[in-house]
Amino acid sequence: MANAASGMAVHDDCKLRFLELKTKRTHRFVVYKIEEKQKQVVVEKVGEPIQTYDDFAATLPADECRYAVYDFDFVTAENCQKSKIFFIAWCPDTAKVRSKMIYASSKDRFKRELDGIQVELQATDPTEMDLDVFRSRAN
Amino acid sequence: MTLAETYACIPSTERGRGILISGDSKSDTILYTNARSVVILDLNNPLKVSIYGEHAYPATVARYSPNGEWIASGDVSGTVRIWGARDDHVLKKEFKVLAGRIDDLQWSDDGMRIVASGDGKGKSLVRAFMWDSGSNVGEFDGHSRRVLSCAIKPTRPFRIVTCGEDFLVNFYEGPPFKFKLSSREHSNFVNCVRYSPDGSKFITVSSDKKGIIYDGKTCEKLGQLSSEDGHKGSIYAVSWSPDGKEVLTVSADKSAKIWEISDSGNGTLKITLTCPGSSGGVDDMLVGCLWQNDHIVTVSLGGTISIFSASDLEKSPFQFSGHMKNISSLSVLRGNSDYILSGSYDGLICKWMMGRGFCGKLQRKQNSQIKCFAAHEVEIITSGFDNTISRISYQDGQVTNEESVGVGNQPNDLSLAPLSPGLLLVTFESGVVFLRGEKVVSTINLGFTVTALAVTPDGTEAIVGGQDGKLRLYSVNGDSLNEEAVLEKHRGAISVIRYSPDLSMFASADLNREAVVWDRASREMKLKNMLYHSARINCLAWSPNSTMVATGSLDTCVIVYEVDKPASTRMTIKGAHLGGVYGLGFADDTHVVSSGEDACIRVWSLTT
């Protein structure tokens, strides 16, 4: 199925990995990349449940855009353990304009494929996807 | 991160006008305003200061309510804010009272009514209203020009007296207040009117050097302050003693006088007080006064607050001062005693010591404005807007020598190399000037727009930052520069560069809110992603042990990063200075000193 705005297809693997993260909890995070030549969104990296936020932040390149899904665990005010699924649109200021355009126009269509995202975050530099931001958006 | 000390700003003063300060006798604090802040200062401990910064316009006057719970403050837009006197200063109500600036504000003795007077573009120059609902309690016509002061009789029957620039003293009866009569005894602006604590008399003082005493209930003139030994200049403010038998007046003739008021209403001079340590200039004119409990407080045009003891008038007063305007730079000096030097853009340099507060002002030959400032053990270098650099040498707090050197262009930034004696590098728009002692040795045109500079203490290496965000490293050979490397990372004009005290690293910050720490030997980035500010970074400082970097920004925050840990584990101080943080320094490894647009200096403790 092609994306009407930018013509990017979504590889089946993307949806599979997301469902595994949601139901079976076998991953901490999934990082997606748009392969321009193949004209589709593919899975670039998958993180183990034991990996932390810092490992996740390290996988995102500083000069290129990515999409990511992160399973964030936290404790609420009433002292119960909860987790929320975050969708992060990583578009650093230093990336190429063409790259930012493609990712921005394909984002909506891609998100619709992933059913069950609770919070969406857009980050243009590392401070915007800091742990403090996660915590404040989780509540 | 907790606030350890605050060195407050001083009241804003204006030549030719008095200021009105007030206080609370129960908590022994005084209230005054500076730009948008209202300052609550404890008279017994001037280091204990609380500042309220919620006004959107410069605040002009503030008063405690009679029960000490609330403070009402007015500003230049005619708005009165009523807020809690304690803790968080919660806002109770806000009213738009006049169309122009509010010059004086008084609570009635039962705390239910407030009268405000000021400028109103012809219509309402005075308004009295209920404190909680804002409904009017009278009509105040009778003045045609700015009403400088107002007073409410503290005892029943209530009366309101107003006085102003039209030389009139108007008397209103009520509530609801209506015009009763007008008195034209003065021949110049009537600056202040105050009722005695028992309400039997009130006194008006004016720029015609007279003070006239009236009966509190009928507004009949009773007498005046005796003209022999009277003031020789405009009298700006007046304050009654707590027992109502004496009156304190301050004047443009640089003295404060205490008068005994007899029951018949005549005033005879008891004593004249002058402030010691006066430089003899305009700055010593006294513009504000307050008599509270045992304290007699006078404020001079230059902002010096002198506190005399009413029971022991011969004792010399406790004096302190501070800055009135934006403190644009700060330097922590370590020597036999550690002290802090602060420079504000109006040319004032003050010395402070931690734990003691204000230590003195530096007397300079001409108080030219200061744009850049650098200080080292016995020398202070400043530059302003007149294309010259001033080198000031001082010892023990006294200026011993001051030289001015012309550099031909407006200096942008300057850096001192203390170990290479006398070497000073100054940047201007397109290059660098080398100065040794008082001579300009060379002027080098670099070909790009220069915005910041740092030089190592031994004068061998210099880093120049440009408008394009590039950092260029130069080695200093005699009087010329050899380019060694160009570092690109910043995405905005560089605002400040600083070497670490151990010289192994340097940090740079730009106008695009980013700061970077570089390793000096390898010229690689050591700590990046220091992007947590939301506005341009104005200043940067290293801790003495070179493990921490602090950045201060226009967004009023100070952020402290540890060089060995990732940038996300930072400590933030939000709202450090209303209007932006402009100066930063480390007093020692656990204390950060910051200064800003609100003319205050704050010391923060990093250990909780």
PDB file of C-alpha atoms in Angstrom, chain B residues 271-467:
ATOM      1  CA  ILE B 271      19.282  67.709  64.894  1.00  0.00           C
ATOM      2  CA  THR B 272      20.692  67.552  61.391  1.00  0.00           C
ATOM      3  CA  LEU B 273      22.013  64.249  60.116  1.00  0.00           C
ATOM      4  CA  THR B 274      24.396  63.899  57.227  1.00  0.00           C
ATOM      5  CA  CYS B 275      25.638  60.679  55.735  1.00  0.00           C
ATOM      6  CA  PRO B 276      29.334  60.086  56.141  1.00  0.00           C
ATOM      7  CA  GLY B 277      31.477  58.959  53.263  1.00  0.00           C
ATOM      8  CA  SER B 278      29.857  61.295  50.786  1.00  0.00           C
ATOM      9  CA  SER B 279      31.672  61.951  47.573  1.00  0.00           C
ATOM     10  CA  GLY B 280      30.171  65.411  47.456  1.00  0.00           C
ATOM     11  CA  GLY B 281      28.329  64.925  44.230  1.00  0.00           C
ATOM     12  CA  VAL B 282      24.714  64.853  43.168  1.00  0.00           C
ATOM     13  CA  ASP B 283      24.463  61.241  44.306  1.00  0.00           C
ATOM     14  CA  ASP B 284      24.320  62.306  47.940  1.00  0.00           C
ATOM     15  CA  MET B 285      21.028  64.150  47.612  1.00  0.00           C
ATOM     16  CA  LEU B 286      18.605  62.393  49.909  1.00  0.00           C
ATOM     17  CA  VAL B 287      15.387  61.358  48.237  1.00  0.00           C
ATOM     18  CA  GLY B 288      13.579  59.011  50.586  1.00  0.00           C
ATOM     19  CA  CYS B 289      13.168  58.413  54.291  1.00  0.00           C
ATOM     20  CA  LEU B 290      11.370  56.258  56.823  1.00  0.00           C
ATOM     21  CA  TRP B 291      11.226  56.238  60.603  1.00  0.00           C
ATOM     22  CA  GLN B 292      10.391  52.780  61.883  1.00  0.00           C
ATOM     23  CA  ASN B 293      10.765  51.643  65.486  1.00  0.00           C
ATOM     24  CA  ASP B 294      14.314  52.589  66.363  1.00  0.00           C
ATOM     25  CA  HIS B 295      15.558  52.820  62.789  1.00  0.00           C
ATOM     26  CA  ILE B 296      15.860  55.980  60.748  1.00  0.00           C
ATOM     27  CA  VAL B 297      16.373  55.006  57.124  1.00  0.00           C
ATOM     28  CA  THR B 298      17.439  57.474  54.436  1.00  0.00           C
ATOM     29  CA  VAL B 299      17.976  56.763  50.759  1.00  0.00           C
ATOM     30  CA  SER B 300      20.244  58.866  48.574  1.00  0.00           C
ATOM     31  CA  LEU B 301      19.960  59.572  44.847  1.00  0.00           C
ATOM     32  CA  GLY B 302      22.950  57.293  44.259  1.00  0.00           C
ATOM     33  CA  GLY B 303      21.095  54.528  46.031  1.00  0.00           C
ATOM     34  CA  THR B 304      22.970  54.376  49.323  1.00  0.00           C
ATOM     35  CA  ILE B 305      20.720  53.301  52.180  1.00  0.00           C
ATOM     36  CA  SER B 306      21.791  54.647  55.573  1.00  0.00           C
ATOM     37  CA  ILE B 307      20.262  53.315  58.747  1.00  0.00           C
ATOM     38  CA  PHE B 308      20.618  55.565  61.783  1.00  0.00           C
ATOM     39  CA  SER B 309      19.609  54.606  65.284  1.00  0.00           C
ATOM     40  CA  ALA B 310      16.893  56.877  66.663  1.00  0.00           C
ATOM     41  CA  SER B 311      17.934  56.394  70.254  1.00  0.00           C
ATOM     42  CA  ASP B 312      21.581  57.148  69.581  1.00  0.00           C
ATOM     43  CA  LEU B 313      21.675  59.837  66.935  1.00  0.00           C
ATOM     44  CA  GLU B 314      25.371  60.506  67.299  1.00  0.00           C
ATOM     45  CA  LYS B 315      26.308  57.029  66.179  1.00  0.00           C
ATOM     46  CA  SER B 316      27.331  56.823  62.541  1.00  0.00           C
ATOM     47  CA  PRO B 317      24.839  54.969  60.416  1.00  0.00           C
ATOM     48  CA  PHE B 318      25.069  51.542  58.908  1.00  0.00           C
ATOM     49  CA  GLN B 319      25.320  52.109  55.188  1.00  0.00           C
ATOM     50  CA  PHE B 320      24.991  49.827  52.248  1.00  0.00           C
ATOM     51  CA  SER B 321      24.375  50.180  48.589  1.00  0.00           C
ATOM     52  CA  GLY B 322      24.188  48.117  45.456  1.00  0.00           C
ATOM     53  CA  HIS B 323      23.310  48.332  41.821  1.00  0.00           C
ATOM     54  CA  MET B 324      20.361  50.084  40.310  1.00  0.00           C
ATOM     55  CA  LYS B 325      20.604  48.727  36.800  1.00  0.00           C
ATOM     56  CA  ASN B 326      21.382  45.511  34.976  1.00  0.00           C
ATOM     57  CA  ILE B 327      24.577  43.965  36.358  1.00  0.00           C
ATOM     58  CA  SER B 328      26.187  43.003  33.105  1.00  0.00           C
ATOM     59  CA  SER B 329      29.314  41.339  34.447  1.00  0.00           C
ATOM     60  CA  LEU B 330      30.669  39.630  37.508  1.00  0.00           C
ATOM     61  CA  SER B 331      34.087  38.498  38.572  1.00  0.00           C
ATOM     62  CA  VAL B 332      35.097  36.428  41.576  1.00  0.00           C
ATOM     63  CA  LEU B 333      38.520  37.391  42.864  1.00  0.00           C
ATOM     64  CA  ARG B 334      40.583  35.193  45.067  1.00  0.00           C
ATOM     65  CA  GLY B 335      43.322  36.752  47.080  1.00  0.00           C
ATOM     66  CA  ASN B 336      43.877  37.122  50.814  1.00  0.00           C
ATOM     67  CA  SER B 337      40.124  37.372  51.007  1.00  0.00           C
ATOM     68  CA  ASP B 338      37.662  36.256  48.396  1.00  0.00           C
ATOM     69  CA  TYR B 339      35.391  38.884  47.062  1.00  0.00           C
ATOM     70  CA  ILE B 340      33.105  39.501  44.166  1.00  0.00           C
ATOM     71  CA  LEU B 341      33.276  42.486  41.845  1.00  0.00           C
ATOM     72  CA  SER B 342      30.216  43.395  39.890  1.00  0.00           C
ATOM     73  CA  GLY B 343      29.905  45.927  37.106  1.00  0.00           C
ATOM     74  CA  SER B 344      26.641  47.340  35.834  1.00  0.00           C
ATOM     75  CA  TYR B 345      26.222  48.979  32.484  1.00  0.00           C
ATOM     76  CA  ASP B 346      25.756  52.463  33.997  1.00  0.00           C
ATOM     77  CA  GLY B 347      29.408  52.375  35.037  1.00  0.00           C
ATOM     78  CA  LEU B 348      29.106  51.396  38.682  1.00  0.00           C
ATOM     79  CA  ILE B 349      31.520  48.776  40.061  1.00  0.00           C
ATOM     80  CA  CYS B 350      30.714  47.342  43.496  1.00  0.00           C
ATOM     81  CA  LYS B 351      32.612  45.023  45.762  1.00  0.00           C
ATOM     82  CA  TRP B 352      30.869  42.283  47.757  1.00  0.00           C
ATOM     83  CA  MET B 353      31.980  39.678  50.221  1.00  0.00           C
ATOM     84  CA  MET B 354      30.153  36.447  50.891  1.00  0.00           C
ATOM     85  CA  GLY B 355      28.530  36.499  54.301  1.00  0.00           C
ATOM     86  CA  ARG B 356      28.906  40.248  54.644  1.00  0.00           C
ATOM     87  CA  GLY B 357      27.246  41.623  51.569  1.00  0.00           C
ATOM     88  CA  PHE B 358      28.067  45.070  50.310  1.00  0.00           C
ATOM     89  CA  CYS B 359      31.676  46.118  50.833  1.00  0.00           C
ATOM     90  CA  GLY B 360      32.045  49.288  48.873  1.00  0.00           C
ATOM     91  CA  LYS B 361      31.763  51.064  45.576  1.00  0.00           C
ATOM     92  CA  LEU B 362      34.785  51.704  43.458  1.00  0.00           C
ATOM     93  CA  GLN B 363      35.239  55.420  42.907  1.00  0.00           C
ATOM     94  CA  ARG B 364      36.305  56.032  39.365  1.00  0.00           C
ATOM     95  CA  LYS B 365      37.381  59.205  37.667  1.00  0.00           C
ATOM     96  CA  GLN B 366      34.582  59.242  35.160  1.00  0.00           C
ATOM     97  CA  ASN B 367      31.692  56.844  35.405  1.00  0.00           C
ATOM     98  CA  SER B 368      31.575  55.899  31.759  1.00  0.00           C
ATOM     99  CA  GLN B 369      29.252  53.068  30.810  1.00  0.00           C
ATOM    100  CA  ILE B 370      30.614  49.556  31.003  1.00  0.00           C
ATOM    101  CA  LYS B 371      30.053  47.046  28.227  1.00  0.00           C
ATOM    102  CA  CYS B 372      32.881  44.564  28.850  1.00  0.00           C
ATOM    103  CA  PHE B 373      34.607  43.921  32.128  1.00  0.00           C
ATOM    104  CA  ALA B 374      37.502  41.731  33.221  1.00  0.00           C
ATOM    105  CA  ALA B 375      39.169  41.612  36.594  1.00  0.00           C
ATOM    106  CA  HIS B 376      42.269  40.040  37.982  1.00  0.00           C
ATOM    107  CA  GLU B 377      43.937  40.362  41.384  1.00  0.00           C
ATOM    108  CA  VAL B 378      44.998  43.989  41.255  1.00  0.00           C
ATOM    109  CA  GLU B 379      43.617  45.193  37.997  1.00  0.00           C
ATOM    110  CA  ILE B 380      40.223  45.825  36.477  1.00  0.00           C
ATOM    111  CA  ILE B 381      39.751  46.435  32.779  1.00  0.00           C
ATOM    112  CA  THR B 382      36.549  47.939  31.427  1.00  0.00           C
ATOM    113  CA  SER B 383      35.396  49.100  28.072  1.00  0.00           C
ATOM    114  CA  GLY B 384      32.339  51.069  27.192  1.00  0.00           C
ATOM    115  CA  PHE B 385      30.888  52.794  24.197  1.00  0.00           C
ATOM    116  CA  ASP B 386      33.539  55.459  23.747  1.00  0.00           C
ATOM    117  CA  ASN B 387      36.196  53.374  21.956  1.00  0.00           C
ATOM    118  CA  THR B 388      38.551  53.369  24.930  1.00  0.00           C
ATOM    119  CA  ILE B 389      39.723  50.785  27.423  1.00  0.00           C
ATOM    120  CA  SER B 390      40.141  51.782  31.049  1.00  0.00           C
ATOM    121  CA  ARG B 391      42.771  49.974  33.080  1.00  0.00           C
ATOM    122  CA  ILE B 392      42.141  50.486  36.765  1.00  0.00           C
ATOM    123  CA  SER B 393      44.631  49.307  39.327  1.00  0.00           C
ATOM    124  CA  TYR B 394      43.523  49.074  42.873  1.00  0.00           C
ATOM    125  CA  GLN B 395      44.685  47.917  46.231  1.00  0.00           C
ATOM    126  CA  ASP B 396      42.593  47.151  49.315  1.00  0.00           C
ATOM    127  CA  GLY B 397      39.501  48.388  47.658  1.00  0.00           C
ATOM    128  CA  GLN B 398      40.821  51.795  46.716  1.00  0.00           C
ATOM    129  CA  VAL B 399      41.502  52.834  43.182  1.00  0.00           C
ATOM    130  CA  THR B 400      45.146  53.746  42.915  1.00  0.00           C
ATOM    131  CA  ASN B 401      45.511  54.403  39.251  1.00  0.00           C
ATOM    132  CA  GLU B 402      43.230  54.699  36.293  1.00  0.00           C
ATOM    133  CA  GLU B 403      44.373  54.934  32.708  1.00  0.00           C
ATOM    134  CA  SER B 404      42.366  55.233  29.580  1.00  0.00           C
ATOM    135  CA  VAL B 405      43.609  53.960  26.242  1.00  0.00           C
ATOM    136  CA  GLY B 406      41.975  54.684  22.930  1.00  0.00           C
ATOM    137  CA  VAL B 407      41.671  51.695  20.631  1.00  0.00           C
ATOM    138  CA  GLY B 408      40.125  53.257  17.603  1.00  0.00           C
ATOM    139  CA  ASN B 409      37.087  50.976  17.394  1.00  0.00           C
ATOM    140  CA  GLN B 410      34.309  49.928  19.702  1.00  0.00           C
ATOM    141  CA  PRO B 411      35.510  46.959  21.769  1.00  0.00           C
ATOM    142  CA  ASN B 412      33.403  43.840  21.563  1.00  0.00           C
ATOM    143  CA  ASP B 413      35.068  41.560  24.088  1.00  0.00           C
ATOM    144  CA  LEU B 414      38.331  41.577  25.990  1.00  0.00           C
ATOM    145  CA  SER B 415      40.603  39.086  27.655  1.00  0.00           C
ATOM    146  CA  LEU B 416      43.524  39.538  29.982  1.00  0.00           C
ATOM    147  CA  ALA B 417      46.687  37.437  30.126  1.00  0.00           C
ATOM    148  CA  PRO B 418      47.898  38.136  33.652  1.00  0.00           C
ATOM    149  CA  LEU B 419      51.042  36.004  33.472  1.00  0.00           C
ATOM    150  CA  SER B 420      52.307  37.737  30.382  1.00  0.00           C
ATOM    151  CA  PRO B 421      52.397  41.067  32.115  1.00  0.00           C
ATOM    152  CA  GLY B 422      50.239  43.797  30.779  1.00  0.00           C
ATOM    153  CA  LEU B 423      49.032  41.846  27.764  1.00  0.00           C
ATOM    154  CA  LEU B 424      45.415  42.470  26.912  1.00  0.00           C
ATOM    155  CA  LEU B 425      43.578  41.400  23.796  1.00  0.00           C
ATOM    156  CA  VAL B 426      40.543  43.347  22.728  1.00  0.00           C
ATOM    157  CA  THR B 427      38.272  42.438  19.859  1.00  0.00           C
ATOM    158  CA  PHE B 428      36.295  44.806  17.758  1.00  0.00           C
ATOM    159  CA  GLU B 429      34.041  44.108  14.861  1.00  0.00           C
ATOM    160  CA  SER B 430      36.576  42.871  12.354  1.00  0.00           C
ATOM    161  CA  GLY B 431      39.718  42.128  14.320  1.00  0.00           C
ATOM    162  CA  VAL B 432      41.841  42.150  17.435  1.00  0.00           C
ATOM    163  CA  VAL B 433      43.901  44.838  19.147  1.00  0.00           C
ATOM    164  CA  PHE B 434      46.936  43.945  21.233  1.00  0.00           C
ATOM    165  CA  LEU B 435      47.644  46.135  24.226  1.00  0.00           C
ATOM    166  CA  ARG B 436      50.685  45.985  26.441  1.00  0.00           C
ATOM    167  CA  GLY B 437      50.415  48.257  29.429  1.00  0.00           C
ATOM    168  CA  GLU B 438      48.879  51.417  28.058  1.00  0.00           C
ATOM    169  CA  LYS B 439      50.133  51.171  24.532  1.00  0.00           C
ATOM    170  CA  VAL B 440      48.399  49.727  21.564  1.00  0.00           C
ATOM    171  CA  VAL B 441      51.046  47.451  20.092  1.00  0.00           C
ATOM    172  CA  SER B 442      49.208  46.171  17.082  1.00  0.00           C
ATOM    173  CA  THR B 443      45.828  46.027  15.422  1.00  0.00           C
ATOM    174  CA  ILE B 444      45.135  42.900  13.399  1.00  0.00           C
ATOM    175  CA  ASN B 445      42.312  42.695  10.919  1.00  0.00           C
ATOM    176  CA  LEU B 446      40.994  39.158  10.823  1.00  0.00           C
ATOM    177  CA  GLY B 447      38.587  39.391   7.941  1.00  0.00           C
ATOM    178  CA  PHE B 448      35.488  38.048   9.676  1.00  0.00           C
ATOM    179  CA  THR B 449      33.036  39.472  12.192  1.00  0.00           C
ATOM    180  CA  VAL B 450      34.416  38.735  15.627  1.00  0.00           C
ATOM    181  CA  THR B 451      32.056  38.249  18.557  1.00  0.00           C
ATOM    182  CA  ALA B 452      34.019  36.655  21.418  1.00  0.00           C
ATOM    183  CA  LEU B 453      37.567  36.048  22.634  1.00  0.00           C
ATOM    184  CA  ALA B 454      39.565  34.130  25.239  1.00  0.00           C
ATOM    185  CA  VAL B 455      43.294  34.059  25.876  1.00  0.00           C
ATOM    186  CA  THR B 456      45.291  31.702  28.108  1.00  0.00           C
ATOM    187  CA  PRO B 457      46.734  33.313  31.258  1.00  0.00           C
ATOM    188  CA  ASP B 458      50.266  32.997  29.902  1.00  0.00           C
ATOM    189  CA  GLY B 459      49.293  34.717  26.691  1.00  0.00           C
ATOM    190  CA  THR B 460      50.413  32.000  24.272  1.00  0.00           C
ATOM    191  CA  GLU B 461      47.132  30.874  22.804  1.00  0.00           C
ATOM    192  CA  ALA B 462      43.951  32.713  21.914  1.00  0.00           C
ATOM    193  CA  ILE B 463      40.567  31.566  20.657  1.00  0.00           C
ATOM    194  CA  VAL B 464      38.408  33.905  18.641  1.00  0.00           C
ATOM    195  CA  GLY B 465      34.741  33.201  18.027  1.00  0.00           C
ATOM    196  CA  GLY B 466      32.921  34.657  15.070  1.00  0.00           C
ATOM    197  CA  GLN B 467      29.446  35.584  13.951  1.00  0.00           C
TER     198      GLN B 467
END
